[in-house]
Amino acid sequence: MAKYPRRRNPRMIISIVVITITILVASVSIMNFYQSEPLTLKIYTYDSFLIWGPDPEGIDEIVFGPFERRYNVNVSIERLQTDATGIITRLAAESSNPVADVVIGIDNILILKEITKSVLEPYISLNLNQINSTLVDYLDPEHYVTPIDFGLVTLIHSLSSINSTSNPDIQNMTLDTLAEYADALVTENPHLSSPGLAFLLSEIAISEKLLHQDWEDWWVTVNADISVPPGWTEAWSVWYESPSRLFLNSYGTDPAYSAYFYGAPPDTAALPLHHNGTDYAWMQVEGIGLVKNSPNPDIARLFIDYCLSEEVQQYIGVNQWMLPANPSVNLDPVFEFALHPEEVTILNSLLPQTEIAANLDLWLDQWDLIRTG
Amino acid sequence: MNNKRWKFFPILVISIPLLLLIGFIVYPVVYVILRGLLLELDTNPFEVLTSVLTYRAFTFNIVETLLSVGLTVLLGLPGAFLFSKIKFRGKGIVQALLIVPFILPPIVVVVGFIRVFGSNGWLDSIAMQMLGSSTSIIDLSSGLVGIVLAHAFYNIPLVILMVSASLNQLDSELEESAEILGATTFQKYRRIILPHILPSLLVASLLTALFCFVSFPIVLTLGESRYKTLEIMIYDSFLAVDYGRASAIAMVQIIITLMIAYSYFRISKKVTQEGSSSPFSKKVSLGELTLKTKAVLLFYFSILIVLVAGPIIAIIQAAFYNPYSHEYTLSGIENVFSSGTMGGLTPLINSIVYASLATILAVLLAIPLAYSRRYRFSWIPEVSTMLVLLPLGISSITLAYGLMIAIAVPLEIIWPVIVIAQTLIGLPFCAKSIESSVMKMDEALLEQADILGASRMQRLLYVELPLLTPGIVVGAVFAFAMAIGEMSATLFIAHPQNYTLAVVIYTYLSARRFVDAGAAALILVIACVLSFIIIDRLSESSFGEVI
């Protein structure tokens, strides 16, 4: 030993440690206690719900503040750090002791899983008549979830990088043409991203039902060249930053978003898939549902009614960049740049929900085999 | 002295950390796996394990791990010699910076990595300018190449720090004797240096193998679904609510990781016992080197800087640079300290409070664990070793999911579970650090205390604890760094009011708030670098001995 350490009274150190721990534990407990006061309605949703507007910080107060005051309740929008699938996993884990009252963001594919319905309770909203009934049919006729918004999943591209003047072949974007552009295409992992799954289902619907081909062939052709990042944000970054990646699988409202934030006619354009003189797109319908055995079911039902009313629906457009499920809402003028359901044939009708439910796991396994092959 | 009481006292003390480890690691993981295997009768575990997909994931997992370890050792070994043989100013700070990749949330690393090595990244832009090309030339951030490089980025520091610590223990008299006896340089390396560093090199390689084997975000992002590890299959299975498949694969994974972790602990025990750094190890200053050596050094350093420092610099730049408006801004830093809905203040406070609690807890648990190694000829050291290495060997996704369904939900507790999860992640390193202090403790001093009539309590408070202080400080800082960077468990369990900085980085990224994400990451980097500079100042031991 080179030198002995100076002798200090360890009792002091020990008491400091004990006091610090006590203070820390007490303050955290108190903080958490106050944040979970009893009359709080907990809403589970995915990480990017309503945050794409001009005021993401204040949006919860703007949209849900009136409801809080009307019913004297605290609405806590819990944006979980996951997509909608992760929320169902969480609700399933909590099912013995539910924390959340309402869940927002379950779409027309996720609802097909048995586990989804097992964590929800059907509710026919008093405001159901305000919602476009076609959407209800596409999403869930059994009313476990009710449509809150919808959007068309389609390819987009930047007009300054590629357009139908420079490349006339993209005007009618068939699957065959798209395969030739495989090294310019970005889509998302269908395991982890709902637009990614929508793209896979679009490809399956067109191949199997319109072209009468094996859907796997197309993926085998493009497999080496296509870019498939995990989620939409990563895919968007690849598309935005790599000049060679020209097409992104995204939403038909993207041109409107671009027009809104740049205040000019957008450089982004939607490019639906084409077959035999018709354009096609997949429709994603997102729903709101009551959690089974929710702690506050009555107020939760009122909250669902509220979300379907114009009071909430008017904010969907420029904050969520989806189309509101309530057709009486006036949209911002930029939505003229969006791809509208009337302009395309909806692919969902080619692929009945029962067929998706029966085959989804198999399709994903086959897709994995192609990708890793 | 009452001998009977003394016999059971150590068992009593050691049982507290062991019970916690059993309760918060063994129980949740076993619960999840058994539930998956027993309740999901429509999944046949045998079928899962023999499927083509599992086979591919397994093979890729092994290949990717071996290649990563190979590259890491290849690039790290010269650095280890540099660090132990050459004196230069600011060595402590470089060492502190080297450990940064180790504690960064992986998603941040991935983003920084793509910015440097991806197509249209920094390297690519330079190459494009040099060759006058308008299309991308270099893309080192995707596929197998990207995955292996990213793993090397993560783990090169481990090799450098651990092997250089071992080289520091080499007595230069040995080398000189060899020279006098006419050994060639090659013979010297082959007969003296290599045998000396072999155990630490093995330990570093095993630890690297362990991290690469359970690697998740790197393979998920850079692999673009063409490459899967077992961990990704577990994650996919949880998302698909296929608990049976998740369990079957998790079992295979655990068997392999535990084997690696066990060999790691076996060999690292040897390294720890070998003693402390030798005052006689040979060092040269930069000025004494020949021009040729300097040129080689420069070349090596530029590779190292591009690979290890590049992504870190990219993260720092991301904290201030808005890629849309192409402007520099301080809004990200402001956001970290703002208290709005999406602000970083609550997560920042959570990060600090949870990590502090986890650190204290880790130290309190690690001390008895460290002491348990002293009881030879008993089952205690074996059992405690096995349990302490569990956090290293168990897939973070399985553990996080287990903690959620087996503990957080039924007991309705959130933040204490987060704290405990963060504690357990740093515990192996914390325990090892304190253990090495315990091993170095001079028995004669303790006997003197006894002879001079000190009570057991006095001996502990006035003699043993002060002697252990350096080990405790290093262990505590390590526990803090691991805790503040912990992500998987917090991500699964937390409600938004419990989010930590490591978790909100995900929120920012998914909202394309890249500046805010960069700033949050930068704060984490600063916190960790500060911690490690503190270690360097306060203690005599180096990181290499701890890991």
JSON list of C-alpha atoms in Angstrom, two decimals, chain B residues 248-434:
[
{"chain": "B", "resi": 248, "resn": "ALA", "atom": "CA", "xyz": [-38.89, -21.53, -28.21]},
{"chain": "B", "resi": 249, "resn": "ILE", "atom": "CA", "xyz": [-36.41, -19.15, -29.79]},
{"chain": "B", "resi": 250, "resn": "ALA", "atom": "CA", "xyz": [-35.67, -17.37, -26.53]},
{"chain": "B", "resi": 251, "resn": "MET", "atom": "CA", "xyz": [-34.68, -20.70, -24.99]},
{"chain": "B", "resi": 252, "resn": "VAL", "atom": "CA", "xyz": [-32.13, -21.42, -27.71]},
{"chain": "B", "resi": 253, "resn": "GLN", "atom": "CA", "xyz": [-30.80, -17.90, -27.42]},
{"chain": "B", "resi": 254, "resn": "ILE", "atom": "CA", "xyz": [-30.45, -18.08, -23.66]},
{"chain": "B", "resi": 255, "resn": "ILE", "atom": "CA", "xyz": [-28.57, -21.36, -23.78]},
{"chain": "B", "resi": 256, "resn": "ILE", "atom": "CA", "xyz": [-26.00, -19.86, -26.13]},
{"chain": "B", "resi": 257, "resn": "THR", "atom": "CA", "xyz": [-25.66, -16.50, -24.39]},
{"chain": "B", "resi": 258, "resn": "LEU", "atom": "CA", "xyz": [-25.29, -18.14, -21.01]},
{"chain": "B", "resi": 259, "resn": "MET", "atom": "CA", "xyz": [-22.53, -20.32, -22.37]},
{"chain": "B", "resi": 260, "resn": "ILE", "atom": "CA", "xyz": [-20.69, -17.26, -23.66]},
{"chain": "B", "resi": 261, "resn": "ALA", "atom": "CA", "xyz": [-21.36, -15.32, -20.47]},
{"chain": "B", "resi": 262, "resn": "TYR", "atom": "CA", "xyz": [-20.15, -18.20, -18.33]},
{"chain": "B", "resi": 263, "resn": "SER", "atom": "CA", "xyz": [-16.86, -18.54, -20.20]},
{"chain": "B", "resi": 264, "resn": "TYR", "atom": "CA", "xyz": [-16.50, -14.78, -19.94]},
{"chain": "B", "resi": 265, "resn": "PHE", "atom": "CA", "xyz": [-16.80, -14.88, -16.17]},
{"chain": "B", "resi": 266, "resn": "ARG", "atom": "CA", "xyz": [-14.56, -17.92, -15.81]},
{"chain": "B", "resi": 267, "resn": "ILE", "atom": "CA", "xyz": [-11.71, -16.30, -17.72]},
{"chain": "B", "resi": 268, "resn": "SER", "atom": "CA", "xyz": [-12.23, -12.78, -16.40]},
{"chain": "B", "resi": 269, "resn": "LYS", "atom": "CA", "xyz": [-11.87, -14.11, -12.86]},
{"chain": "B", "resi": 270, "resn": "LYS", "atom": "CA", "xyz": [-8.35, -15.13, -13.79]},
{"chain": "B", "resi": 271, "resn": "VAL", "atom": "CA", "xyz": [-7.65, -11.66, -15.20]},
{"chain": "B", "resi": 272, "resn": "THR", "atom": "CA", "xyz": [-8.88, -9.93, -12.05]},
{"chain": "B", "resi": 273, "resn": "GLN", "atom": "CA", "xyz": [-6.74, -12.03, -9.78]},
{"chain": "B", "resi": 274, "resn": "GLU", "atom": "CA", "xyz": [-3.58, -11.22, -11.63]},
{"chain": "B", "resi": 275, "resn": "GLY", "atom": "CA", "xyz": [-3.08, -7.99, -9.78]},
{"chain": "B", "resi": 276, "resn": "SER", "atom": "CA", "xyz": [-2.76, -4.34, -10.51]},
{"chain": "B", "resi": 277, "resn": "SER", "atom": "CA", "xyz": [-0.91, -2.29, -13.01]},
{"chain": "B", "resi": 278, "resn": "SER", "atom": "CA", "xyz": [2.85, -2.58, -12.78]},
{"chain": "B", "resi": 279, "resn": "PRO", "atom": "CA", "xyz": [4.84, 0.56, -12.09]},
{"chain": "B", "resi": 280, "resn": "PHE", "atom": "CA", "xyz": [7.58, -0.93, -14.27]},
{"chain": "B", "resi": 281, "resn": "SER", "atom": "CA", "xyz": [5.64, -1.19, -17.50]},
{"chain": "B", "resi": 282, "resn": "LYS", "atom": "CA", "xyz": [7.54, 0.38, -20.34]},
{"chain": "B", "resi": 283, "resn": "LYS", "atom": "CA", "xyz": [6.28, 3.64, -21.84]},
{"chain": "B", "resi": 284, "resn": "VAL", "atom": "CA", "xyz": [7.61, 5.89, -24.57]},
{"chain": "B", "resi": 285, "resn": "SER", "atom": "CA", "xyz": [6.60, 9.43, -25.43]},
{"chain": "B", "resi": 286, "resn": "LEU", "atom": "CA", "xyz": [5.56, 10.48, -28.92]},
{"chain": "B", "resi": 287, "resn": "GLY", "atom": "CA", "xyz": [8.83, 12.33, -29.57]},
{"chain": "B", "resi": 288, "resn": "GLU", "atom": "CA", "xyz": [10.93, 9.20, -29.28]},
{"chain": "B", "resi": 289, "resn": "LEU", "atom": "CA", "xyz": [9.24, 7.46, -32.19]},
{"chain": "B", "resi": 290, "resn": "THR", "atom": "CA", "xyz": [10.71, 7.12, -35.67]},
{"chain": "B", "resi": 291, "resn": "LEU", "atom": "CA", "xyz": [9.07, 8.82, -38.63]},
{"chain": "B", "resi": 292, "resn": "LYS", "atom": "CA", "xyz": [7.96, 5.50, -40.09]},
{"chain": "B", "resi": 293, "resn": "THR", "atom": "CA", "xyz": [6.26, 4.48, -36.85]},
{"chain": "B", "resi": 294, "resn": "LYS", "atom": "CA", "xyz": [4.57, 7.85, -36.70]},
{"chain": "B", "resi": 295, "resn": "ALA", "atom": "CA", "xyz": [3.23, 7.42, -40.22]},
{"chain": "B", "resi": 296, "resn": "VAL", "atom": "CA", "xyz": [1.80, 4.00, -39.38]},
{"chain": "B", "resi": 297, "resn": "LEU", "atom": "CA", "xyz": [0.31, 5.42, -36.20]},
{"chain": "B", "resi": 298, "resn": "LEU", "atom": "CA", "xyz": [-1.26, 8.27, -38.12]},
{"chain": "B", "resi": 299, "resn": "PHE", "atom": "CA", "xyz": [-2.82, 5.85, -40.59]},
{"chain": "B", "resi": 300, "resn": "TYR", "atom": "CA", "xyz": [-4.19, 3.68, -37.82]},
{"chain": "B", "resi": 301, "resn": "PHE", "atom": "CA", "xyz": [-5.54, 6.66, -35.93]},
{"chain": "B", "resi": 302, "resn": "SER", "atom": "CA", "xyz": [-7.36, 7.99, -38.96]},
{"chain": "B", "resi": 303, "resn": "ILE", "atom": "CA", "xyz": [-9.17, 4.66, -39.39]},
{"chain": "B", "resi": 304, "resn": "LEU", "atom": "CA", "xyz": [-10.01, 4.64, -35.71]},
{"chain": "B", "resi": 305, "resn": "ILE", "atom": "CA", "xyz": [-11.24, 8.23, -35.76]},
{"chain": "B", "resi": 306, "resn": "VAL", "atom": "CA", "xyz": [-13.47, 7.67, -38.79]},
{"chain": "B", "resi": 307, "resn": "LEU", "atom": "CA", "xyz": [-14.92, 4.50, -37.32]},
{"chain": "B", "resi": 308, "resn": "VAL", "atom": "CA", "xyz": [-15.28, 5.38, -33.65]},
{"chain": "B", "resi": 309, "resn": "ALA", "atom": "CA", "xyz": [-15.35, 9.17, -33.51]},
{"chain": "B", "resi": 310, "resn": "GLY", "atom": "CA", "xyz": [-17.24, 9.70, -36.78]},
{"chain": "B", "resi": 311, "resn": "PRO", "atom": "CA", "xyz": [-20.65, 8.59, -35.54]},
{"chain": "B", "resi": 312, "resn": "ILE", "atom": "CA", "xyz": [-20.15, 10.47, -32.27]},
{"chain": "B", "resi": 313, "resn": "ILE", "atom": "CA", "xyz": [-19.32, 13.67, -34.12]},
{"chain": "B", "resi": 314, "resn": "ALA", "atom": "CA", "xyz": [-22.37, 13.08, -36.30]},
{"chain": "B", "resi": 315, "resn": "ILE", "atom": "CA", "xyz": [-24.50, 12.88, -33.15]},
{"chain": "B", "resi": 316, "resn": "ILE", "atom": "CA", "xyz": [-23.05, 16.11, -31.81]},
{"chain": "B", "resi": 317, "resn": "GLN", "atom": "CA", "xyz": [-23.67, 17.82, -35.12]},
{"chain": "B", "resi": 318, "resn": "ALA", "atom": "CA", "xyz": [-27.23, 16.48, -35.21]},
{"chain": "B", "resi": 319, "resn": "ALA", "atom": "CA", "xyz": [-27.89, 18.27, -31.92]},
{"chain": "B", "resi": 320, "resn": "PHE", "atom": "CA", "xyz": [-27.37, 21.65, -33.57]},
{"chain": "B", "resi": 321, "resn": "TYR", "atom": "CA", "xyz": [-28.04, 21.19, -37.26]},
{"chain": "B", "resi": 322, "resn": "ASN", "atom": "CA", "xyz": [-31.50, 21.22, -38.78]},
{"chain": "B", "resi": 323, "resn": "PRO", "atom": "CA", "xyz": [-31.37, 19.08, -41.93]},
{"chain": "B", "resi": 324, "resn": "TYR", "atom": "CA", "xyz": [-34.49, 20.68, -43.46]},
{"chain": "B", "resi": 325, "resn": "SER", "atom": "CA", "xyz": [-33.66, 24.36, -43.14]},
{"chain": "B", "resi": 326, "resn": "HIS", "atom": "CA", "xyz": [-29.91, 23.66, -43.40]},
{"chain": "B", "resi": 327, "resn": "GLU", "atom": "CA", "xyz": [-29.31, 25.94, -40.42]},
{"chain": "B", "resi": 328, "resn": "TYR", "atom": "CA", "xyz": [-27.56, 25.63, -37.10]},
{"chain": "B", "resi": 329, "resn": "THR", "atom": "CA", "xyz": [-29.83, 26.07, -34.10]},
{"chain": "B", "resi": 330, "resn": "LEU", "atom": "CA", "xyz": [-29.92, 25.82, -30.32]},
{"chain": "B", "resi": 331, "resn": "SER", "atom": "CA", "xyz": [-33.60, 24.83, -30.26]},
{"chain": "B", "resi": 332, "resn": "GLY", "atom": "CA", "xyz": [-32.74, 21.21, -29.52]},
{"chain": "B", "resi": 333, "resn": "ILE", "atom": "CA", "xyz": [-30.81, 22.08, -26.37]},
{"chain": "B", "resi": 334, "resn": "GLU", "atom": "CA", "xyz": [-33.60, 24.44, -25.32]},
{"chain": "B", "resi": 335, "resn": "ASN", "atom": "CA", "xyz": [-36.08, 21.63, -25.84]},
{"chain": "B", "resi": 336, "resn": "VAL", "atom": "CA", "xyz": [-34.20, 19.31, -23.48]},
{"chain": "B", "resi": 337, "resn": "PHE", "atom": "CA", "xyz": [-34.80, 21.85, -20.71]},
{"chain": "B", "resi": 338, "resn": "SER", "atom": "CA", "xyz": [-38.38, 22.77, -21.62]},
{"chain": "B", "resi": 339, "resn": "SER", "atom": "CA", "xyz": [-41.31, 21.34, -19.74]},
{"chain": "B", "resi": 340, "resn": "GLY", "atom": "CA", "xyz": [-43.96, 21.14, -22.49]},
{"chain": "B", "resi": 341, "resn": "THR", "atom": "CA", "xyz": [-45.79, 17.99, -23.61]},
{"chain": "B", "resi": 342, "resn": "MET", "atom": "CA", "xyz": [-42.94, 16.99, -25.88]},
{"chain": "B", "resi": 343, "resn": "GLY", "atom": "CA", "xyz": [-40.25, 18.80, -23.90]},
{"chain": "B", "resi": 344, "resn": "GLY", "atom": "CA", "xyz": [-37.25, 17.02, -22.46]},
{"chain": "B", "resi": 345, "resn": "LEU", "atom": "CA", "xyz": [-37.30, 18.31, -18.88]},
{"chain": "B", "resi": 346, "resn": "THR", "atom": "CA", "xyz": [-39.39, 15.56, -17.28]},
{"chain": "B", "resi": 347, "resn": "PRO", "atom": "CA", "xyz": [-37.43, 12.82, -19.11]},
{"chain": "B", "resi": 348, "resn": "LEU", "atom": "CA", "xyz": [-34.19, 14.50, -18.09]},
{"chain": "B", "resi": 349, "resn": "ILE", "atom": "CA", "xyz": [-35.23, 14.56, -14.43]},
{"chain": "B", "resi": 350, "resn": "ASN", "atom": "CA", "xyz": [-36.49, 10.98, -14.68]},
{"chain": "B", "resi": 351, "resn": "SER", "atom": "CA", "xyz": [-33.22, 9.87, -16.25]},
{"chain": "B", "resi": 352, "resn": "ILE", "atom": "CA", "xyz": [-31.15, 11.42, -13.47]},
{"chain": "B", "resi": 353, "resn": "VAL", "atom": "CA", "xyz": [-33.38, 10.31, -10.60]},
{"chain": "B", "resi": 354, "resn": "TYR", "atom": "CA", "xyz": [-33.81, 6.72, -11.81]},
{"chain": "B", "resi": 355, "resn": "ALA", "atom": "CA", "xyz": [-30.15, 6.34, -12.70]},
{"chain": "B", "resi": 356, "resn": "SER", "atom": "CA", "xyz": [-29.06, 7.74, -9.30]},
{"chain": "B", "resi": 357, "resn": "LEU", "atom": "CA", "xyz": [-31.34, 5.37, -7.44]},
{"chain": "B", "resi": 358, "resn": "ALA", "atom": "CA", "xyz": [-30.19, 2.49, -9.62]},
{"chain": "B", "resi": 359, "resn": "THR", "atom": "CA", "xyz": [-26.58, 3.38, -8.91]},
{"chain": "B", "resi": 360, "resn": "ILE", "atom": "CA", "xyz": [-27.04, 3.39, -5.14]},
{"chain": "B", "resi": 361, "resn": "LEU", "atom": "CA", "xyz": [-28.94, 0.15, -5.31]},
{"chain": "B", "resi": 362, "resn": "ALA", "atom": "CA", "xyz": [-26.33, -1.43, -7.56]},
{"chain": "B", "resi": 363, "resn": "VAL", "atom": "CA", "xyz": [-23.53, -0.57, -5.14]},
{"chain": "B", "resi": 364, "resn": "LEU", "atom": "CA", "xyz": [-25.48, -1.86, -2.15]},
{"chain": "B", "resi": 365, "resn": "LEU", "atom": "CA", "xyz": [-26.13, -5.13, -3.95]},
{"chain": "B", "resi": 366, "resn": "ALA", "atom": "CA", "xyz": [-22.67, -5.42, -5.41]},
{"chain": "B", "resi": 367, "resn": "ILE", "atom": "CA", "xyz": [-20.76, -5.22, -2.14]},
{"chain": "B", "resi": 368, "resn": "PRO", "atom": "CA", "xyz": [-22.09, -8.48, -0.70]},
{"chain": "B", "resi": 369, "resn": "LEU", "atom": "CA", "xyz": [-21.80, -10.13, -4.10]},
{"chain": "B", "resi": 370, "resn": "ALA", "atom": "CA", "xyz": [-18.18, -9.06, -4.33]},
{"chain": "B", "resi": 371, "resn": "TYR", "atom": "CA", "xyz": [-17.46, -10.43, -0.87]},
{"chain": "B", "resi": 372, "resn": "SER", "atom": "CA", "xyz": [-19.10, -13.72, -1.70]},
{"chain": "B", "resi": 373, "resn": "ARG", "atom": "CA", "xyz": [-16.19, -14.57, -4.01]},
{"chain": "B", "resi": 374, "resn": "ARG", "atom": "CA", "xyz": [-13.98, -14.76, -0.97]},
{"chain": "B", "resi": 375, "resn": "TYR", "atom": "CA", "xyz": [-15.79, -17.75, 0.42]},
{"chain": "B", "resi": 376, "resn": "ARG", "atom": "CA", "xyz": [-13.94, -20.52, -1.26]},
{"chain": "B", "resi": 377, "resn": "PHE", "atom": "CA", "xyz": [-14.88, -24.18, -1.03]},
{"chain": "B", "resi": 378, "resn": "SER", "atom": "CA", "xyz": [-18.54, -23.32, -0.95]},
{"chain": "B", "resi": 379, "resn": "TRP", "atom": "CA", "xyz": [-21.43, -23.14, -3.39]},
{"chain": "B", "resi": 380, "resn": "ILE", "atom": "CA", "xyz": [-21.96, -19.45, -2.67]},
{"chain": "B", "resi": 381, "resn": "PRO", "atom": "CA", "xyz": [-19.44, -17.96, -5.10]},
{"chain": "B", "resi": 382, "resn": "GLU", "atom": "CA", "xyz": [-20.57, -20.26, -7.91]},
{"chain": "B", "resi": 383, "resn": "VAL", "atom": "CA", "xyz": [-24.24, -19.44, -7.50]},
{"chain": "B", "resi": 384, "resn": "SER", "atom": "CA", "xyz": [-23.67, -15.72, -7.15]},
{"chain": "B", "resi": 385, "resn": "THR", "atom": "CA", "xyz": [-21.41, -15.70, -10.22]},
{"chain": "B", "resi": 386, "resn": "MET", "atom": "CA", "xyz": [-24.05, -17.44, -12.28]},
{"chain": "B", "resi": 387, "resn": "LEU", "atom": "CA", "xyz": [-26.78, -15.08, -11.13]},
{"chain": "B", "resi": 388, "resn": "VAL", "atom": "CA", "xyz": [-24.79, -11.92, -11.61]},
{"chain": "B", "resi": 389, "resn": "LEU", "atom": "CA", "xyz": [-24.00, -12.79, -15.19]},
{"chain": "B", "resi": 390, "resn": "LEU", "atom": "CA", "xyz": [-27.68, -13.34, -16.00]},
{"chain": "B", "resi": 391, "resn": "PRO", "atom": "CA", "xyz": [-28.34, -9.70, -16.95]},
{"chain": "B", "resi": 392, "resn": "LEU", "atom": "CA", "xyz": [-25.52, -9.98, -19.49]},
{"chain": "B", "resi": 393, "resn": "GLY", "atom": "CA", "xyz": [-26.85, -13.10, -21.10]},
{"chain": "B", "resi": 394, "resn": "ILE", "atom": "CA", "xyz": [-30.58, -12.62, -21.31]},
{"chain": "B", "resi": 395, "resn": "SER", "atom": "CA", "xyz": [-32.25, -10.99, -24.28]},
{"chain": "B", "resi": 396, "resn": "SER", "atom": "CA", "xyz": [-33.39, -7.54, -23.31]},
{"chain": "B", "resi": 397, "resn": "ILE", "atom": "CA", "xyz": [-36.68, -7.98, -25.14]},
{"chain": "B", "resi": 398, "resn": "THR", "atom": "CA", "xyz": [-37.62, -11.18, -23.34]},
{"chain": "B", "resi": 399, "resn": "LEU", "atom": "CA", "xyz": [-36.62, -9.63, -20.02]},
{"chain": "B", "resi": 400, "resn": "ALA", "atom": "CA", "xyz": [-38.48, -6.38, -20.67]},
{"chain": "B", "resi": 401, "resn": "TYR", "atom": "CA", "xyz": [-41.62, -8.23, -21.69]},
{"chain": "B", "resi": 402, "resn": "GLY", "atom": "CA", "xyz": [-41.30, -10.53, -18.68]},
{"chain": "B", "resi": 403, "resn": "LEU", "atom": "CA", "xyz": [-40.87, -7.63, -16.28]},
{"chain": "B", "resi": 404, "resn": "MET", "atom": "CA", "xyz": [-43.99, -6.05, -17.71]},
{"chain": "B", "resi": 405, "resn": "ILE", "atom": "CA", "xyz": [-46.37, -9.01, -17.57]},
{"chain": "B", "resi": 406, "resn": "ALA", "atom": "CA", "xyz": [-44.98, -10.78, -14.52]},
{"chain": "B", "resi": 407, "resn": "ILE", "atom": "CA", "xyz": [-44.27, -7.81, -12.26]},
{"chain": "B", "resi": 408, "resn": "ALA", "atom": "CA", "xyz": [-45.20, -4.31, -13.40]},
{"chain": "B", "resi": 409, "resn": "VAL", "atom": "CA", "xyz": [-48.79, -5.09, -14.39]},
{"chain": "B", "resi": 410, "resn": "PRO", "atom": "CA", "xyz": [-49.95, -7.40, -11.57]},
{"chain": "B", "resi": 411, "resn": "LEU", "atom": "CA", "xyz": [-48.35, -5.27, -8.86]},
{"chain": "B", "resi": 412, "resn": "GLU", "atom": "CA", "xyz": [-49.29, -1.95, -10.48]},
{"chain": "B", "resi": 413, "resn": "ILE", "atom": "CA", "xyz": [-45.85, -0.54, -9.97]},
{"chain": "B", "resi": 414, "resn": "ILE", "atom": "CA", "xyz": [-44.03, 1.22, -12.76]},
{"chain": "B", "resi": 415, "resn": "TRP", "atom": "CA", "xyz": [-41.07, 3.31, -11.76]},
{"chain": "B", "resi": 416, "resn": "PRO", "atom": "CA", "xyz": [-39.60, 0.98, -9.11]},
{"chain": "B", "resi": 417, "resn": "VAL", "atom": "CA", "xyz": [-39.47, -1.75, -11.77]},
{"chain": "B", "resi": 418, "resn": "ILE", "atom": "CA", "xyz": [-37.68, 0.62, -14.12]},
{"chain": "B", "resi": 419, "resn": "VAL", "atom": "CA", "xyz": [-35.16, 1.44, -11.42]},
{"chain": "B", "resi": 420, "resn": "ILE", "atom": "CA", "xyz": [-34.57, -2.23, -10.66]},
{"chain": "B", "resi": 421, "resn": "ALA", "atom": "CA", "xyz": [-34.20, -3.10, -14.34]},
{"chain": "B", "resi": 422, "resn": "GLN", "atom": "CA", "xyz": [-31.63, -0.33, -14.68]},
{"chain": "B", "resi": 423, "resn": "THR", "atom": "CA", "xyz": [-29.85, -1.56, -11.56]},
{"chain": "B", "resi": 424, "resn": "LEU", "atom": "CA", "xyz": [-29.54, -5.12, -12.78]},
{"chain": "B", "resi": 425, "resn": "ILE", "atom": "CA", "xyz": [-28.09, -4.08, -16.13]},
{"chain": "B", "resi": 426, "resn": "GLY", "atom": "CA", "xyz": [-25.13, -2.36, -14.48]},
{"chain": "B", "resi": 427, "resn": "LEU", "atom": "CA", "xyz": [-24.76, -4.88, -11.67]},
{"chain": "B", "resi": 428, "resn": "PRO", "atom": "CA", "xyz": [-22.33, -7.30, -13.36]},
{"chain": "B", "resi": 429, "resn": "PHE", "atom": "CA", "xyz": [-19.83, -4.51, -13.98]},
{"chain": "B", "resi": 430, "resn": "CYS", "atom": "CA", "xyz": [-20.37, -2.86, -10.63]},
{"chain": "B", "resi": 431, "resn": "ALA", "atom": "CA", "xyz": [-19.87, -6.16, -8.82]},
{"chain": "B", "resi": 432, "resn": "LYS", "atom": "CA", "xyz": [-16.73, -6.91, -10.77]},
{"chain": "B", "resi": 433, "resn": "SER", "atom": "CA", "xyz": [-15.21, -3.55, -10.00]},
{"chain": "B", "resi": 434, "resn": "ILE", "atom": "CA", "xyz": [-15.82, -3.90, -6.28]}
]
